[in-house]
Coordinates of C-alpha atoms in Angstrom, one line a residue:
Chain A
M1 CA 13.0 84.6 51.5
N2 CA 12.1 84.7 55.1
T3 CA 8.7 83.6 56.4
T4 CA 7.5 87.1 57.3
K5 CA 8.2 88.3 53.8
Q6 CA 6.5 85.3 52.2
I7 CA 3.3 85.9 54.3
L8 CA 3.4 89.7 53.5
N9 CA 3.9 89.1 49.7
F10 CA 1.0 86.6 49.7
I11 CA -1.3 89.0 51.5
I12 CA -0.5 91.8 49.1
K13 CA -0.9 89.7 45.9
E14 CA -4.2 88.1 47.1
K15 CA -5.7 91.4 48.3
A16 CA -4.7 93.2 45.1
Q17 CA -6.4 90.5 42.9
G18 CA -3.7 90.9 40.2
N19 CA -3.9 94.7 40.0
T20 CA -0.3 96.0 40.4
F21 CA -1.4 99.5 41.1
Q22 CA -3.5 98.2 44.0
E23 CA -0.4 96.5 45.4
L24 CA 1.2 99.8 46.2
N25 CA -2.1 101.0 48.0
I26 CA -2.3 97.8 49.9
Q27 CA 1.3 98.0 51.0
M28 CA 0.5 101.5 52.4
R29 CA -2.7 100.3 54.0
I30 CA -0.6 97.6 55.8
M31 CA 1.9 100.2 56.9
M32 CA -0.9 102.3 58.4
K33 CA -1.8 99.2 60.5
G34 CA 1.7 99.5 62.1
V35 CA 3.8 97.2 59.9
N36 CA 7.2 98.1 58.6
V37 CA 6.3 97.0 55.1
K38 CA 9.3 98.3 53.3
G39 CA 11.6 96.8 55.9
I40 CA 10.1 93.4 55.5
L41 CA 10.1 93.5 51.7
E42 CA 13.7 94.7 51.6
E43 CA 14.5 91.9 54.1
K44 CA 15.8 94.4 56.7
V45 CA 13.4 93.0 59.3
P46 CA 14.3 89.6 60.6
D47 CA 11.7 86.8 61.1
D48 CA 9.7 87.4 64.2
P49 CA 6.8 85.2 65.5
A50 CA 5.0 88.3 66.9
L51 CA 5.2 90.0 63.5
S52 CA 4.0 86.8 61.7
E53 CA 1.0 86.8 64.1
K54 CA 0.3 90.4 63.3
L55 CA 0.4 89.7 59.5
K56 CA -1.9 86.7 60.0
A57 CA -4.4 89.0 61.8
I58 CA -4.2 91.4 58.9
A59 CA -4.8 88.5 56.4
Q60 CA -8.0 87.7 58.4
E61 CA -9.1 91.4 58.3
F62 CA -8.5 91.4 54.5
D63 CA -10.3 88.1 54.1
V64 CA -7.2 86.5 52.7
D65 CA -6.9 82.8 53.3
L66 CA -3.4 81.9 54.3
K67 CA -4.1 78.2 53.9
K68 CA -3.9 78.8 50.2
M69 CA -0.3 79.9 50.7
A70 CA 0.5 76.7 52.5
A71 CA -1.1 74.8 49.6
I72 CA 1.0 76.7 47.0
N73 CA 4.2 76.1 49.0
Chain B
M1 CA -26.3 121.7 29.9
K2 CA -23.5 121.8 32.5
N3 CA -22.5 118.6 34.2
F4 CA -21.5 120.3 37.5
K5 CA -22.7 123.6 38.9
V6 CA -21.4 125.2 42.1
A7 CA -23.0 127.8 44.4
Q8 CA -22.2 129.7 47.5
S9 CA -24.3 131.8 49.9
D10 CA -23.3 133.7 53.0
L11 CA -26.8 134.9 53.9
T12 CA -27.2 134.3 57.6
D13 CA -30.8 133.2 57.5
T14 CA -31.0 129.4 56.7
V15 CA -34.1 129.6 54.5
A16 CA -32.7 132.6 52.6
A17 CA -29.3 130.9 52.1
V18 CA -30.8 127.7 50.8
K19 CA -33.2 129.7 48.5
S20 CA -30.1 131.4 47.1
I21 CA -28.3 128.1 46.6
K22 CA -31.3 126.7 44.8
E23 CA -31.5 129.6 42.5
Q24 CA -27.8 129.4 41.7
L25 CA -28.0 125.7 41.0
S26 CA -31.1 125.9 38.7
G27 CA -31.1 124.5 35.2
I28 CA -29.3 121.3 36.0
D29 CA -30.9 117.8 36.1
A30 CA -29.2 116.7 39.3
C31 CA -28.9 113.4 41.0
L32 CA -26.9 114.7 43.9
V33 CA -26.4 118.0 45.6
L34 CA -23.2 117.9 47.8
Y35 CA -22.9 120.7 50.3
F36 CA -20.8 122.0 53.1
A37 CA -22.2 124.4 55.6
S38 CA -21.0 126.5 58.5
P39 CA -22.1 125.3 61.9
S40 CA -23.7 128.7 62.3
Y41 CA -26.7 127.3 60.5
P42 CA -28.9 125.1 62.7
A43 CA -28.1 121.5 61.7
A44 CA -31.6 120.1 61.5
A45 CA -32.9 123.1 59.7
I46 CA -30.2 123.2 57.0
S47 CA -30.6 119.5 56.2
K48 CA -34.4 119.8 56.0
E49 CA -34.3 123.0 53.9
M50 CA -31.8 121.6 51.5
A51 CA -33.8 118.4 51.0
G52 CA -36.9 120.5 50.6
A53 CA -35.3 122.6 48.0
F54 CA -34.0 119.7 45.9
V55 CA -36.9 117.2 45.9
G56 CA -36.1 113.9 44.2
V57 CA -32.3 114.7 44.5
H58 CA -30.0 113.2 47.1
T59 CA -28.7 116.0 49.3
V60 CA -25.6 115.1 51.3
G61 CA -23.3 117.4 53.3
C62 CA -21.7 118.3 56.6
T63 CA -20.6 121.1 58.9
T64 CA -17.2 122.6 58.5
A65 CA -14.4 124.6 60.0
G66 CA -14.6 126.8 56.9
E67 CA -15.9 126.5 53.3
M68 CA -14.4 126.9 49.9
G69 CA -16.8 127.8 47.1
P70 CA -16.9 129.6 43.8
D71 CA -16.8 133.1 45.4
K72 CA -14.3 132.7 48.2
M73 CA -12.8 130.7 51.1
G74 CA -14.0 131.7 54.5
Q75 CA -16.4 130.9 57.2
D76 CA -20.2 131.2 57.8
S77 CA -21.4 130.2 54.3
I78 CA -22.9 127.3 52.5
V79 CA -21.2 125.9 49.4
A80 CA -22.9 123.4 47.2
M81 CA -22.3 121.4 44.0
A82 CA -25.0 119.9 41.9
W83 CA -24.1 116.8 40.0
N84 CA -25.9 116.2 36.7
K85 CA -27.5 112.8 36.4
V86 CA -25.2 112.0 33.5
T87 CA -22.1 112.3 35.7
L88 CA -22.8 109.2 37.7
K89 CA -23.8 105.8 36.4
D90 CA -24.5 104.7 39.9
L91 CA -24.7 106.3 43.3
K92 CA -25.4 104.7 46.6
I93 CA -25.4 106.4 50.0
E94 CA -25.2 104.9 53.5
V95 CA -25.1 106.5 56.9
L96 CA -23.0 104.9 59.6
E97 CA -24.6 105.7 62.9
N98 CA -23.2 105.3 66.4
I99 CA -19.7 104.9 65.1
Q100 CA -18.1 105.2 68.5
T101 CA -19.8 102.0 69.7
D102 CA -20.8 100.1 66.5
T103 CA -17.7 98.4 65.2
E104 CA -19.8 96.7 62.5
A105 CA -21.1 99.9 61.0
V106 CA -19.0 99.8 57.9
A107 CA -19.7 96.1 57.4
K108 CA -23.5 96.8 57.7
A109 CA -23.3 99.6 55.1
F110 CA -21.3 97.4 52.8
K111 CA -23.9 94.7 53.1
S112 CA -26.5 97.2 51.9
F113 CA -24.3 98.3 49.0
E114 CA -23.8 94.6 48.1
K115 CA -27.5 93.9 48.2
S116 CA -28.2 96.6 45.6
L117 CA -25.1 96.0 43.5
G118 CA -25.6 92.2 43.5
K119 CA -21.9 91.6 44.0
P120 CA -19.4 91.7 46.9
M121 CA -17.6 95.0 47.7
K122 CA -14.3 93.2 47.7
L123 CA -14.7 92.3 44.0
L124 CA -15.7 95.9 42.8
D125 CA -13.2 97.3 40.3
P126 CA -11.4 100.3 41.9
A127 CA -11.0 101.8 38.4
Q128 CA -14.7 101.9 38.0
Y129 CA -16.0 102.9 41.4
V130 CA -14.9 105.5 44.0
G131 CA -16.1 106.3 47.4
M132 CA -16.5 109.5 49.4
V133 CA -16.4 109.4 53.2
M134 CA -17.2 112.1 55.7
I135 CA -16.8 111.3 59.3
D136 CA -17.8 113.2 62.5
G137 CA -14.5 115.0 63.3
L138 CA -15.1 114.9 67.0
S139 CA -15.8 111.1 67.2
G140 CA -12.2 110.0 67.3
C141 CA -13.3 107.1 65.0
E142 CA -11.6 108.1 61.7
E143 CA -8.8 105.6 62.0
A144 CA -11.2 102.7 62.6
V145 CA -13.6 103.7 59.9
N146 CA -10.8 104.1 57.3
D147 CA -9.2 100.9 58.4
R148 CA -12.4 98.9 57.9
L149 CA -13.1 100.5 54.6
G150 CA -9.7 99.3 53.4
N151 CA -10.2 95.9 54.9
L152 CA -13.4 95.2 53.0
T153 CA -12.8 96.7 49.5
N154 CA -10.1 98.0 47.2
V155 CA -12.4 100.8 46.1
P156 CA -10.6 104.0 47.3
F157 CA -12.6 106.2 49.7
V158 CA -11.5 109.8 49.8
G159 CA -12.9 112.5 52.2
G160 CA -12.5 114.3 55.4
S161 CA -13.7 114.9 59.0
T162 CA -16.5 117.3 59.7
G163 CA -15.8 120.5 61.6
D164 CA -17.5 123.1 63.7
N165 CA -15.4 126.3 63.3
F166 CA -12.9 125.2 66.0
M167 CA -15.5 125.2 68.7
F168 CA -15.0 121.4 69.2
Q169 CA -18.5 120.9 70.5
H170 CA -20.7 119.2 67.8
T171 CA -20.3 118.4 64.2
Y172 CA -23.1 117.2 61.9
L173 CA -23.6 115.1 58.7
F174 CA -26.6 115.8 56.5
V175 CA -28.3 113.2 54.4
D176 CA -31.6 113.6 52.6
G177 CA -33.2 115.9 55.2
K178 CA -31.8 114.4 58.3
A179 CA -28.8 115.5 60.5
F180 CA -26.5 113.0 62.2
T181 CA -23.8 113.2 64.8
N182 CA -21.5 110.4 66.0
A183 CA -21.9 109.2 62.4
A184 CA -20.2 108.9 59.0
V185 CA -21.6 108.9 55.5
L186 CA -20.4 106.8 52.6
L187 CA -21.1 107.7 49.0
L188 CA -20.3 104.9 46.6
M189 CA -20.1 106.3 43.1
E190 CA -19.6 105.0 39.6
P191 CA -18.5 108.1 37.7
S192 CA -19.5 108.0 34.0
K193 CA -16.1 109.3 32.8
G194 CA -13.8 108.2 35.5
Y195 CA -12.1 109.9 38.3
A196 CA -8.7 110.7 39.9
I197 CA -7.7 111.2 43.5
L198 CA -5.1 113.8 44.6
K199 CA -3.5 113.8 48.0
T200 CA -1.2 116.7 48.5
Q201 CA 0.7 117.9 51.5
S202 CA 3.2 120.8 51.4
F203 CA 6.1 119.2 53.2
I204 CA 9.5 117.7 52.5
T205 CA 11.0 115.0 54.5
T206 CA 14.2 115.6 56.6
D207 CA 16.8 113.2 57.9
K208 CA 15.5 113.6 61.5
K209 CA 13.7 110.5 62.8
L210 CA 11.6 109.6 65.8
T211 CA 10.3 106.2 66.7
P212 CA 7.3 106.0 69.0
T213 CA 8.2 103.4 71.6
K214 CA 5.2 103.9 73.9
V215 CA 1.8 105.1 72.7
D216 CA -1.8 105.3 73.8
E217 CA -3.4 104.9 70.4
K218 CA -7.0 105.6 71.6
R219 CA -5.9 108.9 73.0
R220 CA -3.7 109.6 69.9
M221 CA -0.9 110.1 72.4
V222 CA 2.8 109.3 72.2
V223 CA 4.2 108.7 75.7
E224 CA 7.8 108.0 74.5
F225 CA 9.9 108.5 71.4
N226 CA 13.2 106.6 71.2
G227 CA 12.6 105.3 74.8
K228 CA 12.6 108.8 76.2
P229 CA 9.7 111.1 77.3
A230 CA 8.1 112.1 74.1
A231 CA 8.4 115.9 74.4
E232 CA 12.0 115.7 75.5
A233 CA 13.0 113.4 72.6
Y234 CA 11.0 115.5 70.1
A235 CA 12.7 118.7 71.2
S236 CA 16.1 117.0 71.3
V237 CA 15.9 115.8 67.7
L238 CA 14.9 119.3 66.6
G239 CA 17.7 120.9 68.6
I240 CA 15.4 123.1 70.6
S241 CA 14.1 123.3 74.1
V242 CA 10.8 121.7 75.2
D243 CA 9.5 125.2 75.9
D244 CA 10.2 126.3 72.3
L245 CA 8.7 123.1 71.0
A246 CA 5.5 123.8 73.0
K247 CA 5.3 127.3 71.6
N248 CA 5.8 126.2 68.0
L249 CA 4.5 122.6 68.0
G250 CA 2.4 123.0 64.8
E251 CA 5.5 123.8 62.8
Y252 CA 7.0 120.4 63.3
P253 CA 4.7 117.6 62.1
L254 CA 5.9 114.1 61.6
G255 CA 5.5 111.9 58.5
L256 CA 4.9 108.2 58.2
V257 CA 7.0 107.7 55.2
F258 CA 6.4 104.9 52.7
D259 CA 8.6 106.4 50.0
E260 CA 9.6 109.9 48.9
H261 CA 6.4 110.3 47.0
N262 CA 4.0 108.7 49.6
F263 CA 3.9 109.9 53.2
F264 CA 1.2 110.5 55.7
V265 CA 1.3 113.5 57.9
R266 CA 0.8 113.1 61.7
S267 CA 0.4 116.5 63.3
P268 CA 1.1 117.2 67.0
M269 CA -1.8 119.0 68.8
K270 CA -0.4 119.7 72.3
I271 CA 2.1 118.6 74.9
E272 CA 0.5 117.0 77.9
G273 CA 2.9 116.5 80.8
T274 CA 5.9 114.8 79.0
S275 CA 3.6 113.2 76.4
I276 CA 2.4 114.6 73.0
I277 CA -1.1 114.3 71.7
F278 CA -1.5 114.1 68.0
Y279 CA -4.5 114.9 65.7
C280 CA -4.4 111.2 64.5
S281 CA -3.2 108.1 66.1
V282 CA 0.5 107.0 65.8
K283 CA 1.6 103.3 65.8
E284 CA 4.2 102.0 68.2
G285 CA 7.5 101.0 66.7
L286 CA 7.0 102.6 63.3
E287 CA 9.7 105.2 62.5
L288 CA 8.4 108.7 61.8
T289 CA 10.3 111.5 60.0
V290 CA 10.3 115.1 60.9
L291 CA 8.8 117.2 58.1
H292 CA 9.8 120.6 56.9
S293 CA 7.0 122.8 55.5
S294 CA 6.9 124.3 52.0
D295 CA 4.5 126.7 50.4
I296 CA 0.9 125.3 50.3
V297 CA -0.2 127.4 47.3
T298 CA 2.8 126.4 45.1
G299 CA 2.7 122.8 46.2
T300 CA -1.1 122.4 45.6
R301 CA -1.0 124.2 42.2
T302 CA 1.9 122.0 41.0
D303 CA 0.2 118.8 42.2
L304 CA -3.2 119.7 40.7
A305 CA -1.6 120.6 37.4
E306 CA 0.3 117.3 37.3
T307 CA -2.9 115.3 38.1
E308 CA -4.8 117.2 35.4
Q309 CA -2.1 116.5 32.9
N310 CA -2.1 112.8 33.8
C311 CA -5.9 112.3 33.7
G312 CA -7.1 114.7 31.1
E313 CA -10.0 117.1 31.4
V314 CA -11.3 117.5 34.9
Q315 CA -14.9 118.6 35.2
A316 CA -15.2 119.1 39.0
V317 CA -13.2 118.9 42.2
V318 CA -14.2 118.3 45.8
D319 CA -11.4 119.4 48.1
F320 CA -11.1 118.1 51.7
N321 CA -8.6 120.6 53.0
C322 CA -7.1 120.3 56.5
C323 CA -8.2 123.2 58.8
L324 CA -4.5 123.5 59.8
R325 CA -3.6 124.3 56.2
V326 CA -6.5 126.8 56.1
L327 CA -5.2 128.5 59.2
E328 CA -1.7 128.7 57.7
L329 CA -3.2 130.1 54.4
T330 CA -5.1 132.7 56.5
R331 CA -2.0 133.6 58.5
K332 CA -0.1 134.1 55.3
N333 CA -2.9 136.0 53.6
Q334 CA -3.0 133.3 50.9
L335 CA -6.7 132.3 50.9
K336 CA -7.4 134.1 47.7
A337 CA -4.3 132.6 46.0
Y338 CA -5.3 129.1 47.1
S339 CA -8.9 129.4 45.8
E340 CA -7.6 130.8 42.5
I341 CA -5.8 127.5 41.9
F342 CA -9.2 126.0 41.2
R343 CA -10.7 129.0 39.3
H344 CA -10.9 127.0 36.0
I345 CA -12.8 124.0 37.5
P346 CA -16.1 123.9 39.4
T347 CA -14.9 123.3 42.9
I348 CA -16.2 123.1 46.4
G349 CA -14.4 122.1 49.6
F350 CA -14.3 122.6 53.3
A351 CA -11.8 123.0 56.1
T352 CA -11.7 119.5 57.7
Y353 CA -10.7 118.2 61.1
G354 CA -8.7 115.4 59.4
E355 CA -8.5 113.9 55.9
S356 CA -9.3 110.4 54.7
Y357 CA -7.4 108.5 52.1
I358 CA -5.9 105.1 52.8
G359 CA -6.1 106.1 56.4
H360 CA -6.7 109.1 58.6
I361 CA -4.2 111.9 58.0
N362 CA -3.5 115.5 58.9
Q363 CA -2.3 118.7 57.3
T364 CA -3.2 117.3 53.9
S365 CA -5.6 118.1 51.1
T366 CA -7.4 115.1 49.7
M367 CA -9.4 115.7 46.5
L368 CA -11.8 113.9 44.3
L369 CA -11.5 114.9 40.7
L370 CA -14.3 114.0 38.4
K371 CA -13.4 113.6 34.7

C-alpha cells in the first residue's frame, strides 16, 4: 500500500469513528475538497508529496491526529 | 393531534398572509414553524409578523425563488410547516452572520451547540441528530459553510440557498422575528422517530469527460478544461460549436462522480470570454463527467418511493429544490405533476439558488424526511 493510500485510509477510519456508513460520506466529503479518493483507494494514483500534504491539511481540518498513524505503524 | 401541519397563502398583504397561515396551522402544539416566503413580502415585516403570530414557538425561514406548499408550486406565496413538540426531542438554532468575512462563523455556532448539548459536535451520533442549513444564496459562501460543517461533525446537514425570484439583489433568512442577509442559519435537530435524507438529481452519466486544468475557485470559473480554453474544450467534447454551447449551456451540466449512485451536479451559468462560470465552484484536476438529463418527475417519484420503502412511514418532507429544476418543470408544464408526488405527505419546499448536502450542489433536490 502506498503512503498516500495509507494516510487517506487512516483519515477516513478516524473521522468515521467506526461507523462504516459514515466512511462513504467521508470519502465523498474528501472528494469535494478536490481529492481523487477513488483513484487513491484503487491505487491508480501514484504517491505524490503534494497530495500527501493536501491529505495532511485535510486531516488537520477533520481534527484527525496523524501522529497516531505513525504510532500504529 | 397531527405531528406536522402545512399551510400556504398567496395573499399579497403581509399581515393578512401571516394571519391566514396562523389560522391554517391552528390546533397544533408546535415547537417550530418553518416557512419559506416570496421576496415580494418585506423581509423585516414577514419575520416580525410570523414571530408575533407564533409566540413561544421558534419561527425560521427564508426568501425563495418559488415556493412549494400544500396548494401549489409557484411564486409570490408563503408556505409554512408547523412541527409538533413531540416530533423533536431537541432543537437548537444558530444564525451565522457576516459569512463572507467571518471564517469562524460555523465554529462559533458549534461552540454554542456544544455548550447546551454538553458534548462535542464531533462526537454526536449522526443516526440520532440531523442538521438543516439555509445559506444566503447570493453570498457565494455555500462551499465554505458546507465544508466547515463537514469538518467539524459527522451529523449531516441538508438544505439549500435562499433565493429572490431571480432578481439577484438580496435574499433573507428569518429567525424568531429578525431578518438576516449575508448569513446562514443552522438547525440542529434530534427527531423523535428518526429521519432520512434524499438527494435526487435527474441525470445519467455519459462517457464524455472534462478535467478542469485551470480554475478560479472564488469566481466559480473554469478557465481551462483539458489544457484548452474551457468553452472550446466543453463544446468539443459535446461535438457542437461554442455558439451552440452558449445558446444551450444549461442542458449540459457536469457531474463530479464518486460512483454510479453518488454524483454531484455542477451546472454552468454562462460563458465569459473563453471561460465558463458555474453555479458552484469546481476543483482543479478532478475529472468531471458530462451528464444527460432525464425526466425530473419520474426520477423524483422513483427516488422518493424507494426512500420511503427503506425508511418506513414518512410524516413530513422539506424539499430544497433547485430553481433550475423548477424552471425546467415550468417549461415542461410539470409543476402540478411534481407537487403531486408529495400529495400523500405534508410537504413544504422552495426553489433554491443551490442545494446543500455533503457540499454545495446544483440541479438537485435535497430533502429532509421526518419519520
